[in-house]
């Protein structure tokens, strides 16, 4: 069975500072990994996904994530936070990128301090 | 292009009343469809998924049911709402680039 654990339900960073949102996964088979962003009262939007190609994945809005098999991690980073990055972020795992149910983490709310 | 529509956006219903939330997908055929519920601090919980017309799998036993009367239509229902049914409900379909989510329905049971 697959699962993801997001460390920290709330993370606060100053505008312009590094954003680091942590995600660890558990999977019995090579996983597909995703990061989604949710703005208030909206659906989820795909930021990026890992599908066993390059281990460093670049997404939208300047975000990227690195797949580290040895650490079973898929942390999300952005070099410089912007006020518009304030949102909730979900890490997710699946055994395929289409047909299997995605399992989501509980989410991390990112707060940007002026 | 593929789009997903979900309505209504917000809903306030009394305890014991029925519920019907609708989701439709355009621009694709035979999609896998999903209903998720998001409660505060609990992340996204998969409620139902469907791989075809009339085919529904339930992930969590509860007061809700789902139906898929047409290929691109997915309906979430309840005969009698409970206070614990309050939450943010999201419909999604899965394609080659991952999941695409609807804009959600905020349900408040009072």
mmCIF file with all atom_site columns, C-alpha atoms in Angstrom:
data_model
loop_
_atom_site.group_PDB
_atom_site.id
_atom_site.type_symbol
_atom_site.label_atom_id
_atom_site.label_alt_id
_atom_site.label_comp_id
_atom_site.label_asym_id
_atom_site.label_entity_id
_atom_site.label_seq_id
_atom_site.pdbx_PDB_ins_code
_atom_site.Cartn_x
_atom_site.Cartn_y
_atom_site.Cartn_z
_atom_site.occupancy
_atom_site.B_iso_or_equiv
_atom_site.pdbx_formal_charge
_atom_site.auth_seq_id
_atom_site.auth_comp_id
_atom_site.auth_asym_id
_atom_site.auth_atom_id
_atom_site.pdbx_PDB_model_num
ATOM 1   C CA . UNK A 1 1   ? 0.000   0.000  0.000   1.00 0.00 ? 1   UNK A CA 1
ATOM 2   C CA . UNK A 1 2   ? 1.087   3.538  -0.665  1.00 0.00 ? 2   UNK A CA 1
ATOM 3   C CA . UNK A 1 3   ? 1.091   6.473  1.706   1.00 0.00 ? 3   UNK A CA 1
ATOM 4   C CA . UNK A 1 4   ? 2.585   9.916  2.083   1.00 0.00 ? 4   UNK A CA 1
ATOM 5   C CA . UNK A 1 5   ? 3.506   11.899 5.157   1.00 0.00 ? 5   UNK A CA 1
ATOM 6   C CA . UNK A 1 6   ? 3.808   15.648 5.059   1.00 0.00 ? 6   UNK A CA 1
ATOM 7   C CA . UNK A 1 7   ? 5.861   17.070 7.884   1.00 0.00 ? 7   UNK A CA 1
ATOM 8   C CA . UNK A 1 8   ? 4.300   20.195 9.332   1.00 0.00 ? 8   UNK A CA 1
ATOM 9   C CA . UNK A 1 9   ? 0.666   21.141 8.855   1.00 0.00 ? 9   UNK A CA 1
ATOM 10  C CA . UNK A 1 10  ? 1.679   24.825 8.806   1.00 0.00 ? 10  UNK A CA 1
ATOM 11  C CA . UNK A 1 11  ? 4.890   26.400 7.521   1.00 0.00 ? 11  UNK A CA 1
ATOM 12  C CA . UNK A 1 12  ? 5.710   30.121 7.640   1.00 0.00 ? 12  UNK A CA 1
ATOM 13  C CA . UNK A 1 13  ? 8.448   31.773 5.613   1.00 0.00 ? 13  UNK A CA 1
ATOM 14  C CA . UNK A 1 14  ? 9.338   35.379 4.934   1.00 0.00 ? 14  UNK A CA 1
ATOM 15  C CA . UNK A 1 15  ? 8.793   36.843 1.494   1.00 0.00 ? 15  UNK A CA 1
ATOM 16  C CA . UNK A 1 16  ? 11.949  36.242 -0.536  1.00 0.00 ? 16  UNK A CA 1
ATOM 17  C CA . UNK A 1 17  ? 13.109  33.330 1.631   1.00 0.00 ? 17  UNK A CA 1
ATOM 18  C CA . UNK A 1 18  ? 13.511  29.702 0.631   1.00 0.00 ? 18  UNK A CA 1
ATOM 19  C CA . UNK A 1 19  ? 10.382  27.561 0.682   1.00 0.00 ? 19  UNK A CA 1
ATOM 20  C CA . UNK A 1 20  ? 10.825  23.939 1.751   1.00 0.00 ? 20  UNK A CA 1
ATOM 21  C CA . UNK A 1 21  ? 7.819   21.661 2.168   1.00 0.00 ? 21  UNK A CA 1
ATOM 22  C CA . UNK A 1 22  ? 8.624   18.127 3.238   1.00 0.00 ? 22  UNK A CA 1
ATOM 23  C CA . UNK A 1 23  ? 7.066   14.921 1.958   1.00 0.00 ? 23  UNK A CA 1
ATOM 24  C CA . UNK A 1 24  ? 8.030   11.317 2.617   1.00 0.00 ? 24  UNK A CA 1
ATOM 25  C CA . UNK A 1 25  ? 6.385   8.433  0.852   1.00 0.00 ? 25  UNK A CA 1
ATOM 26  C CA . UNK A 1 26  ? 5.904   4.740  1.321   1.00 0.00 ? 26  UNK A CA 1
ATOM 27  C CA . UNK A 1 27  ? 5.356   2.461  -1.635  1.00 0.00 ? 27  UNK A CA 1
ATOM 28  C CA . UNK A 1 28  ? 5.937   -1.209 -2.364  1.00 0.00 ? 28  UNK A CA 1
ATOM 29  C CA . UNK A 1 29  ? 6.489   -0.469 -6.049  1.00 0.00 ? 29  UNK A CA 1
ATOM 30  C CA . UNK A 1 30  ? 8.195   2.410  -7.884  1.00 0.00 ? 30  UNK A CA 1
ATOM 31  C CA . UNK A 1 31  ? 5.921   5.342  -7.206  1.00 0.00 ? 31  UNK A CA 1
ATOM 32  C CA . UNK A 1 32  ? 4.525   8.221  -9.158  1.00 0.00 ? 32  UNK A CA 1
ATOM 33  C CA . UNK A 1 33  ? 4.680   11.311 -6.976  1.00 0.00 ? 33  UNK A CA 1
ATOM 34  C CA . UNK A 1 34  ? 2.804   14.574 -7.237  1.00 0.00 ? 34  UNK A CA 1
ATOM 35  C CA . UNK A 1 35  ? 2.569   17.971 -5.649  1.00 0.00 ? 35  UNK A CA 1
ATOM 36  C CA . UNK A 1 36  ? -0.697  19.883 -5.825  1.00 0.00 ? 36  UNK A CA 1
ATOM 37  C CA . UNK A 1 37  ? -1.565  23.403 -4.693  1.00 0.00 ? 37  UNK A CA 1
ATOM 38  C CA . UNK A 1 38  ? -4.945  24.559 -3.439  1.00 0.00 ? 38  UNK A CA 1
ATOM 39  C CA . UNK A 1 39  ? -5.942  28.185 -3.086  1.00 0.00 ? 39  UNK A CA 1
ATOM 40  C CA . UNK A 1 40  ? -8.833  29.016 -0.722  1.00 0.00 ? 40  UNK A CA 1
ATOM 41  C CA . UNK A 1 41  ? -12.189 27.572 -1.809  1.00 0.00 ? 41  UNK A CA 1
ATOM 42  C CA . UNK A 1 42  ? -10.778 26.214 -5.039  1.00 0.00 ? 42  UNK A CA 1
ATOM 43  C CA . UNK A 1 43  ? -9.927  22.820 -6.419  1.00 0.00 ? 43  UNK A CA 1
ATOM 44  C CA . UNK A 1 44  ? -6.430  21.394 -6.556  1.00 0.00 ? 44  UNK A CA 1
ATOM 45  C CA . UNK A 1 45  ? -3.976  22.340 -9.271  1.00 0.00 ? 45  UNK A CA 1
ATOM 46  C CA . UNK A 1 46  ? -1.058  20.149 -10.315 1.00 0.00 ? 46  UNK A CA 1
ATOM 47  C CA . UNK A 1 47  ? 2.315   21.780 -9.569  1.00 0.00 ? 47  UNK A CA 1
ATOM 48  C CA . UNK A 1 48  ? 4.554   18.974 -10.753 1.00 0.00 ? 48  UNK A CA 1
ATOM 49  C CA . UNK A 1 49  ? 4.890   15.228 -10.934 1.00 0.00 ? 49  UNK A CA 1
ATOM 50  C CA . UNK A 1 50  ? 7.634   12.611 -10.869 1.00 0.00 ? 50  UNK A CA 1
ATOM 51  C CA . UNK A 1 51  ? 7.270   9.656  -13.216 1.00 0.00 ? 51  UNK A CA 1
ATOM 52  C CA . UNK A 1 52  ? 10.655  7.909  -12.991 1.00 0.00 ? 52  UNK A CA 1
ATOM 53  C CA . UNK A 1 53  ? 12.426  10.132 -15.488 1.00 0.00 ? 53  UNK A CA 1
ATOM 54  C CA . UNK A 1 54  ? 14.658  12.914 -14.099 1.00 0.00 ? 54  UNK A CA 1
ATOM 55  C CA . UNK A 1 55  ? 14.877  12.930 -10.311 1.00 0.00 ? 55  UNK A CA 1
ATOM 56  C CA . UNK A 1 56  ? 14.739  16.730 -10.195 1.00 0.00 ? 56  UNK A CA 1
ATOM 57  C CA . UNK A 1 57  ? 11.337  17.822 -11.400 1.00 0.00 ? 57  UNK A CA 1
ATOM 58  C CA . UNK A 1 58  ? 10.509  21.401 -12.304 1.00 0.00 ? 58  UNK A CA 1
ATOM 59  C CA . UNK A 1 59  ? 6.953   22.623 -11.992 1.00 0.00 ? 59  UNK A CA 1
ATOM 60  C CA . UNK A 1 60  ? 4.926   25.745 -12.411 1.00 0.00 ? 60  UNK A CA 1
ATOM 61  C CA . UNK A 1 61  ? 5.388   29.008 -10.509 1.00 0.00 ? 61  UNK A CA 1
ATOM 62  C CA . UNK A 1 62  ? 9.101   28.361 -9.889  1.00 0.00 ? 62  UNK A CA 1
ATOM 63  C CA . UNK A 1 63  ? 8.614   25.260 -7.746  1.00 0.00 ? 63  UNK A CA 1
ATOM 64  C CA . UNK A 1 64  ? 10.686  22.121 -8.040  1.00 0.00 ? 64  UNK A CA 1
ATOM 65  C CA . UNK A 1 65  ? 10.980  18.821 -6.206  1.00 0.00 ? 65  UNK A CA 1
ATOM 66  C CA . UNK A 1 66  ? 13.677  16.196 -5.976  1.00 0.00 ? 66  UNK A CA 1
ATOM 67  C CA . UNK A 1 67  ? 12.980  12.481 -5.784  1.00 0.00 ? 67  UNK A CA 1
ATOM 68  C CA . UNK A 1 68  ? 15.386  10.779 -3.379  1.00 0.00 ? 68  UNK A CA 1
ATOM 69  C CA . UNK A 1 69  ? 14.828  7.050  -3.294  1.00 0.00 ? 69  UNK A CA 1
ATOM 70  C CA . UNK A 1 70  ? 17.352  6.447  -0.495  1.00 0.00 ? 70  UNK A CA 1
ATOM 71  C CA . UNK A 1 71  ? 15.451  8.850  1.732   1.00 0.00 ? 71  UNK A CA 1
ATOM 72  C CA . UNK A 1 72  ? 11.971  8.026  0.347   1.00 0.00 ? 72  UNK A CA 1
ATOM 73  C CA . UNK A 1 73  ? 11.451  11.752 0.058   1.00 0.00 ? 73  UNK A CA 1
ATOM 74  C CA . UNK A 1 74  ? 9.975   14.176 -2.466  1.00 0.00 ? 74  UNK A CA 1
ATOM 75  C CA . UNK A 1 75  ? 10.416  17.609 -0.887  1.00 0.00 ? 75  UNK A CA 1
ATOM 76  C CA . UNK A 1 76  ? 9.062   20.709 -2.624  1.00 0.00 ? 76  UNK A CA 1
ATOM 77  C CA . UNK A 1 77  ? 11.236  23.820 -2.845  1.00 0.00 ? 77  UNK A CA 1
ATOM 78  C CA . UNK A 1 78  ? 11.196  27.320 -4.245  1.00 0.00 ? 78  UNK A CA 1
ATOM 79  C CA . UNK A 1 79  ? 14.238  29.622 -3.961  1.00 0.00 ? 79  UNK A CA 1
ATOM 80  C CA . UNK A 1 80  ? 12.341  32.814 -3.198  1.00 0.00 ? 80  UNK A CA 1
ATOM 81  C CA . UNK A 1 81  ? 8.857   32.952 -1.712  1.00 0.00 ? 81  UNK A CA 1
ATOM 82  C CA . UNK A 1 82  ? 6.243   35.317 -3.053  1.00 0.00 ? 82  UNK A CA 1
ATOM 83  C CA . UNK A 1 83  ? 3.104   36.484 -1.307  1.00 0.00 ? 83  UNK A CA 1
ATOM 84  C CA . UNK A 1 84  ? 1.033   34.731 -3.968  1.00 0.00 ? 84  UNK A CA 1
ATOM 85  C CA . UNK A 1 85  ? 2.501   31.369 -2.889  1.00 0.00 ? 85  UNK A CA 1
ATOM 86  C CA . UNK A 1 86  ? 0.346   31.377 0.245   1.00 0.00 ? 86  UNK A CA 1
ATOM 87  C CA . UNK A 1 87  ? -1.851  28.307 -0.167  1.00 0.00 ? 87  UNK A CA 1
ATOM 88  C CA . UNK A 1 88  ? -2.208  24.703 0.906   1.00 0.00 ? 88  UNK A CA 1
ATOM 89  C CA . UNK A 1 89  ? 0.105   22.149 -0.669  1.00 0.00 ? 89  UNK A CA 1
ATOM 90  C CA . UNK A 1 90  ? -0.557  18.446 -1.001  1.00 0.00 ? 90  UNK A CA 1
ATOM 91  C CA . UNK A 1 91  ? 1.914   15.690 -1.707  1.00 0.00 ? 91  UNK A CA 1
ATOM 92  C CA . UNK A 1 92  ? 0.445   12.577 -3.319  1.00 0.00 ? 92  UNK A CA 1
ATOM 93  C CA . UNK A 1 93  ? 1.513   9.107  -4.427  1.00 0.00 ? 93  UNK A CA 1
ATOM 94  C CA . UNK A 1 94  ? 0.186   6.640  -6.957  1.00 0.00 ? 94  UNK A CA 1
ATOM 95  C CA . UNK A 1 95  ? 1.366   3.468  -8.635  1.00 0.00 ? 95  UNK A CA 1
ATOM 96  C CA . UNK A 1 96  ? 0.491   4.944  -12.013 1.00 0.00 ? 96  UNK A CA 1
ATOM 97  C CA . UNK A 1 97  ? -0.066  8.382  -13.386 1.00 0.00 ? 97  UNK A CA 1
ATOM 98  C CA . UNK A 1 98  ? -3.501  7.634  -14.684 1.00 0.00 ? 98  UNK A CA 1
ATOM 99  C CA . UNK A 1 99  ? -5.495  4.668  -13.613 1.00 0.00 ? 99  UNK A CA 1
ATOM 100 C CA . UNK A 1 100 ? -4.842  4.191  -9.954  1.00 0.00 ? 100 UNK A CA 1
ATOM 101 C CA . UNK A 1 101 ? -6.263  6.099  -7.076  1.00 0.00 ? 101 UNK A CA 1
ATOM 102 C CA . UNK A 1 102 ? -4.017  8.855  -5.826  1.00 0.00 ? 102 UNK A CA 1
ATOM 103 C CA . UNK A 1 103 ? -3.307  8.872  -2.102  1.00 0.00 ? 103 UNK A CA 1
ATOM 104 C CA . UNK A 1 104 ? -2.911  12.363 -0.693  1.00 0.00 ? 104 UNK A CA 1
ATOM 105 C CA . UNK A 1 105 ? -1.046  13.627 2.314   1.00 0.00 ? 105 UNK A CA 1
ATOM 106 C CA . UNK A 1 106 ? -2.866  15.755 4.850   1.00 0.00 ? 106 UNK A CA 1
ATOM 107 C CA . UNK A 1 107 ? -1.521  18.959 3.405   1.00 0.00 ? 107 UNK A CA 1
ATOM 108 C CA . UNK A 1 108 ? 0.759   21.780 4.496   1.00 0.00 ? 108 UNK A CA 1
ATOM 109 C CA . UNK A 1 109 ? -0.524  25.321 4.691   1.00 0.00 ? 109 UNK A CA 1
ATOM 110 C CA . UNK A 1 110 ? 2.152   27.772 3.604   1.00 0.00 ? 110 UNK A CA 1
ATOM 111 C CA . UNK A 1 111 ? 2.069   31.246 5.138   1.00 0.00 ? 111 UNK A CA 1
ATOM 112 C CA . UNK A 1 112 ? 4.171   34.047 3.656   1.00 0.00 ? 112 UNK A CA 1
ATOM 113 C CA . UNK A 1 113 ? 5.292   36.751 6.062   1.00 0.00 ? 113 UNK A CA 1
ATOM 114 C CA . UNK A 1 114 ? 5.828   40.268 4.676   1.00 0.00 ? 114 UNK A CA 1
ATOM 115 C CA . UNK B 2 1   ? -9.329  20.545 -24.120 1.00 0.00 ? 1   UNK B CA 1
ATOM 116 C CA . UNK B 2 2   ? -10.654 18.665 -21.126 1.00 0.00 ? 2   UNK B CA 1
ATOM 117 C CA . UNK B 2 3   ? -12.680 20.515 -18.524 1.00 0.00 ? 3   UNK B CA 1
ATOM 118 C CA . UNK B 2 4   ? -14.514 19.463 -15.410 1.00 0.00 ? 4   UNK B CA 1
ATOM 119 C CA . UNK B 2 5   ? -17.555 21.204 -14.014 1.00 0.00 ? 5   UNK B CA 1
ATOM 120 C CA . UNK B 2 6   ? -18.853 20.867 -10.501 1.00 0.00 ? 6   UNK B CA 1
ATOM 121 C CA . UNK B 2 7   ? -21.863 22.523 -8.904  1.00 0.00 ? 7   UNK B CA 1
ATOM 122 C CA . UNK B 2 8   ? -23.100 24.109 -6.798  1.00 0.00 ? 8   UNK B CA 1
ATOM 123 C CA . UNK B 2 9   ? -20.145 26.017 -5.387  1.00 0.00 ? 9   UNK B CA 1
ATOM 124 C CA . UNK B 2 10  ? -21.685 26.394 -1.941  1.00 0.00 ? 10  UNK B CA 1
ATOM 125 C CA . UNK B 2 11  ? -24.596 24.701 -0.252  1.00 0.00 ? 11  UNK B CA 1
ATOM 126 C CA . UNK B 2 12  ? -26.218 24.995 3.167   1.00 0.00 ? 12  UNK B CA 1
ATOM 127 C CA . UNK B 2 13  ? -28.547 22.154 4.024   1.00 0.00 ? 13  UNK B CA 1
ATOM 128 C CA . UNK B 2 14  ? -30.421 21.168 7.200   1.00 0.00 ? 14  UNK B CA 1
ATOM 129 C CA . UNK B 2 15  ? -29.741 17.886 8.955   1.00 0.00 ? 15  UNK B CA 1
ATOM 130 C CA . UNK B 2 16  ? -31.900 15.116 7.526   1.00 0.00 ? 16  UNK B CA 1
ATOM 131 C CA . UNK B 2 17  ? -32.321 16.707 4.107   1.00 0.00 ? 17  UNK B CA 1
ATOM 132 C CA . UNK B 2 18  ? -31.219 15.005 0.858   1.00 0.00 ? 18  UNK B CA 1
ATOM 133 C CA . UNK B 2 19  ? -28.128 15.903 -1.147  1.00 0.00 ? 19  UNK B CA 1
ATOM 134 C CA . UNK B 2 20  ? -27.194 15.806 -4.798  1.00 0.00 ? 20  UNK B CA 1
ATOM 135 C CA . UNK B 2 21  ? -23.884 17.130 -6.109  1.00 0.00 ? 21  UNK B CA 1
ATOM 136 C CA . UNK B 2 22  ? -23.147 16.854 -9.794  1.00 0.00 ? 22  UNK B CA 1
ATOM 137 C CA . UNK B 2 23  ? -19.906 16.662 -11.722 1.00 0.00 ? 23  UNK B CA 1
ATOM 138 C CA . UNK B 2 24  ? -19.473 16.545 -15.483 1.00 0.00 ? 24  UNK B CA 1
ATOM 139 C CA . UNK B 2 25  ? -16.397 16.193 -17.649 1.00 0.00 ? 25  UNK B CA 1
ATOM 140 C CA . UNK B 2 26  ? -15.960 17.497 -21.184 1.00 0.00 ? 26  UNK B CA 1
ATOM 141 C CA . UNK B 2 27  ? -13.394 16.734 -23.837 1.00 0.00 ? 27  UNK B CA 1
ATOM 142 C CA . UNK B 2 28  ? -12.646 13.133 -22.918 1.00 0.00 ? 28  UNK B CA 1
ATOM 143 C CA . UNK B 2 29  ? -14.371 9.780  -23.012 1.00 0.00 ? 29  UNK B CA 1
ATOM 144 C CA . UNK B 2 30  ? -14.510 6.957  -20.480 1.00 0.00 ? 30  UNK B CA 1
ATOM 145 C CA . UNK B 2 31  ? -12.622 8.868  -17.800 1.00 0.00 ? 31  UNK B CA 1
ATOM 146 C CA . UNK B 2 32  ? -11.915 7.518  -14.337 1.00 0.00 ? 32  UNK B CA 1
ATOM 147 C CA . UNK B 2 33  ? -13.886 9.741  -11.980 1.00 0.00 ? 33  UNK B CA 1
ATOM 148 C CA . UNK B 2 34  ? -13.456 10.386 -8.280  1.00 0.00 ? 34  UNK B CA 1
ATOM 149 C CA . UNK B 2 35  ? -15.223 12.071 -5.368  1.00 0.00 ? 35  UNK B CA 1
ATOM 150 C CA . UNK B 2 36  ? -13.050 13.366 -2.534  1.00 0.00 ? 36  UNK B CA 1
ATOM 151 C CA . UNK B 2 37  ? -14.013 15.085 0.688   1.00 0.00 ? 37  UNK B CA 1
ATOM 152 C CA . UNK B 2 38  ? -11.778 17.564 2.411   1.00 0.00 ? 38  UNK B CA 1
ATOM 153 C CA . UNK B 2 39  ? -12.389 18.280 6.086   1.00 0.00 ? 39  UNK B CA 1
ATOM 154 C CA . UNK B 2 40  ? -10.368 20.805 8.045   1.00 0.00 ? 40  UNK B CA 1
ATOM 155 C CA . UNK B 2 41  ? -6.998  19.380 9.069   1.00 0.00 ? 41  UNK B CA 1
ATOM 156 C CA . UNK B 2 42  ? -7.713  15.961 7.578   1.00 0.00 ? 42  UNK B CA 1
ATOM 157 C CA . UNK B 2 43  ? -6.504  16.288 4.023   1.00 0.00 ? 43  UNK B CA 1
ATOM 158 C CA . UNK B 2 44  ? -8.365  14.680 1.139   1.00 0.00 ? 44  UNK B CA 1
ATOM 159 C CA . UNK B 2 45  ? -10.354 11.520 1.714   1.00 0.00 ? 45  UNK B CA 1
ATOM 160 C CA . UNK B 2 46  ? -11.305 9.419  -1.293  1.00 0.00 ? 46  UNK B CA 1
ATOM 161 C CA . UNK B 2 47  ? -15.014 8.616  -1.088  1.00 0.00 ? 47  UNK B CA 1
ATOM 162 C CA . UNK B 2 48  ? -15.887 6.956  -4.404  1.00 0.00 ? 48  UNK B CA 1
ATOM 163 C CA . UNK B 2 49  ? -14.321 6.220  -7.737  1.00 0.00 ? 49  UNK B CA 1
ATOM 164 C CA . UNK B 2 50  ? -15.725 4.985  -11.004 1.00 0.00 ? 50  UNK B CA 1
ATOM 165 C CA . UNK B 2 51  ? -14.064 3.401  -14.024 1.00 0.00 ? 51  UNK B CA 1
ATOM 166 C CA . UNK B 2 52  ? -17.212 3.340  -16.164 1.00 0.00 ? 52  UNK B CA 1
ATOM 167 C CA . UNK B 2 53  ? -20.969 3.810  -16.396 1.00 0.00 ? 53  UNK B CA 1
ATOM 168 C CA . UNK B 2 54  ? -22.705 2.154  -13.463 1.00 0.00 ? 54  UNK B CA 1
ATOM 169 C CA . UNK B 2 55  ? -19.397 1.065  -11.912 1.00 0.00 ? 55  UNK B CA 1
ATOM 170 C CA . UNK B 2 56  ? -18.879 2.560  -8.480  1.00 0.00 ? 56  UNK B CA 1
ATOM 171 C CA . UNK B 2 57  ? -16.357 1.627  -5.827  1.00 0.00 ? 57  UNK B CA 1
ATOM 172 C CA . UNK B 2 58  ? -16.773 2.907  -2.302  1.00 0.00 ? 58  UNK B CA 1
ATOM 173 C CA . UNK B 2 59  ? -13.698 3.584  -0.246  1.00 0.00 ? 59  UNK B CA 1
ATOM 174 C CA . UNK B 2 60  ? -15.311 4.558  3.032   1.00 0.00 ? 60  UNK B CA 1
ATOM 175 C CA . UNK B 2 61  ? -18.636 3.247  4.378   1.00 0.00 ? 61  UNK B CA 1
ATOM 176 C CA . UNK B 2 62  ? -20.809 6.213  5.196   1.00 0.00 ? 62  UNK B CA 1
ATOM 177 C CA . UNK B 2 63  ? -23.976 8.129  4.699   1.00 0.00 ? 63  UNK B CA 1
ATOM 178 C CA . UNK B 2 64  ? -23.207 8.952  1.070   1.00 0.00 ? 64  UNK B CA 1
ATOM 179 C CA . UNK B 2 65  ? -23.641 7.192  -2.256  1.00 0.00 ? 65  UNK B CA 1
ATOM 180 C CA . UNK B 2 66  ? -22.490 7.845  -5.798  1.00 0.00 ? 66  UNK B CA 1
ATOM 181 C CA . UNK B 2 67  ? -23.847 7.110  -9.245  1.00 0.00 ? 67  UNK B CA 1
ATOM 182 C CA . UNK B 2 68  ? -22.589 7.373  -12.794 1.00 0.00 ? 68  UNK B CA 1
ATOM 183 C CA . UNK B 2 69  ? -25.613 7.447  -15.093 1.00 0.00 ? 69  UNK B CA 1
ATOM 184 C CA . UNK B 2 70  ? -23.631 8.660  -18.108 1.00 0.00 ? 70  UNK B CA 1
ATOM 185 C CA . UNK B 2 71  ? -20.021 8.327  -19.213 1.00 0.00 ? 71  UNK B CA 1
ATOM 186 C CA . UNK B 2 72  ? -19.047 11.839 -18.203 1.00 0.00 ? 72  UNK B CA 1
ATOM 187 C CA . UNK B 2 73  ? -21.420 12.430 -15.310 1.00 0.00 ? 73  UNK B CA 1
ATOM 188 C CA . UNK B 2 74  ? -20.743 11.569 -11.681 1.00 0.00 ? 74  UNK B CA 1
ATOM 189 C CA . UNK B 2 75  ? -23.243 12.291 -8.914  1.00 0.00 ? 75  UNK B CA 1
ATOM 190 C CA . UNK B 2 76  ? -22.773 12.282 -5.152  1.00 0.00 ? 76  UNK B CA 1
ATOM 191 C CA . UNK B 2 77  ? -25.929 11.795 -3.103  1.00 0.00 ? 77  UNK B CA 1
ATOM 192 C CA . UNK B 2 78  ? -27.319 11.343 0.343   1.00 0.00 ? 78  UNK B CA 1
ATOM 193 C CA . UNK B 2 79  ? -30.845 10.538 1.486   1.00 0.00 ? 79  UNK B CA 1
ATOM 194 C CA . UNK B 2 80  ? -30.421 12.170 4.906   1.00 0.00 ? 80  UNK B CA 1
ATOM 195 C CA . UNK B 2 81  ? -27.534 14.474 5.687   1.00 0.00 ? 81  UNK B CA 1
ATOM 196 C CA . UNK B 2 82  ? -25.676 14.379 8.980   1.00 0.00 ? 82  UNK B CA 1
ATOM 197 C CA . UNK B 2 83  ? -23.747 17.202 10.628  1.00 0.00 ? 83  UNK B CA 1
ATOM 198 C CA . UNK B 2 84  ? -20.560 15.218 9.992   1.00 0.00 ? 84  UNK B CA 1
ATOM 199 C CA . UNK B 2 85  ? -21.177 15.399 6.239   1.00 0.00 ? 85  UNK B CA 1
ATOM 200 C CA . UNK B 2 86  ? -20.072 19.032 6.242   1.00 0.00 ? 86  UNK B CA 1
ATOM 201 C CA . UNK B 2 87  ? -16.923 19.645 4.249   1.00 0.00 ? 87  UNK B CA 1
ATOM 202 C CA . UNK B 2 88  ? -15.455 20.581 0.905   1.00 0.00 ? 88  UNK B CA 1
ATOM 203 C CA . UNK B 2 89  ? -16.289 18.059 -1.813  1.00 0.00 ? 89  UNK B CA 1
ATOM 204 C CA . UNK B 2 90  ? -14.102 17.710 -4.866  1.00 0.00 ? 90  UNK B CA 1
ATOM 205 C CA . UNK B 2 91  ? -14.707 15.829 -8.066  1.00 0.00 ? 91  UNK B CA 1
ATOM 206 C CA . UNK B 2 92  ? -11.745 14.752 -10.180 1.00 0.00 ? 92  UNK B CA 1
ATOM 207 C CA . UNK B 2 93  ? -10.894 12.769 -13.281 1.00 0.00 ? 93  UNK B CA 1
ATOM 208 C CA . UNK B 2 94  ? -7.607  11.095 -14.082 1.00 0.00 ? 94  UNK B CA 1
ATOM 209 C CA . UNK B 2 95  ? -5.815  11.478 -17.394 1.00 0.00 ? 95  UNK B CA 1
ATOM 210 C CA . UNK B 2 96  ? -2.304  11.080 -18.785 1.00 0.00 ? 96  UNK B CA 1
ATOM 211 C CA . UNK B 2 97  ? -1.056  14.152 -16.961 1.00 0.00 ? 97  UNK B CA 1
ATOM 212 C CA . UNK B 2 98  ? -2.447  13.263 -13.556 1.00 0.00 ? 98  UNK B CA 1
ATOM 213 C CA . UNK B 2 99  ? -5.629  14.321 -11.911 1.00 0.00 ? 99  UNK B CA 1
ATOM 214 C CA . UNK B 2 100 ? -7.756  17.310 -12.833 1.00 0.00 ? 100 UNK B CA 1
ATOM 215 C CA . UNK B 2 101 ? -10.006 18.638 -10.098 1.00 0.00 ? 101 UNK B CA 1
ATOM 216 C CA . UNK B 2 102 ? -13.248 20.546 -10.183 1.00 0.00 ? 102 UNK B CA 1
ATOM 217 C CA . UNK B 2 103 ? -13.577 23.779 -8.270  1.00 0.00 ? 103 UNK B CA 1
ATOM 218 C CA . UNK B 2 104 ? -15.293 22.092 -5.340  1.00 0.00 ? 104 UNK B CA 1
ATOM 219 C CA . UNK B 2 105 ? -18.545 22.383 -3.371  1.00 0.00 ? 105 UNK B CA 1
ATOM 220 C CA . UNK B 2 106 ? -18.534 23.780 0.139   1.00 0.00 ? 106 UNK B CA 1
ATOM 221 C CA . UNK B 2 107 ? -21.302 21.902 2.006   1.00 0.00 ? 107 UNK B CA 1
ATOM 222 C CA . UNK B 2 108 ? -22.442 23.091 5.408   1.00 0.00 ? 108 UNK B CA 1
ATOM 223 C CA . UNK B 2 109 ? -24.988 20.965 7.230   1.00 0.00 ? 109 UNK B CA 1
ATOM 224 C CA . UNK B 2 110 ? -26.862 22.908 9.890   1.00 0.00 ? 110 UNK B CA 1
#
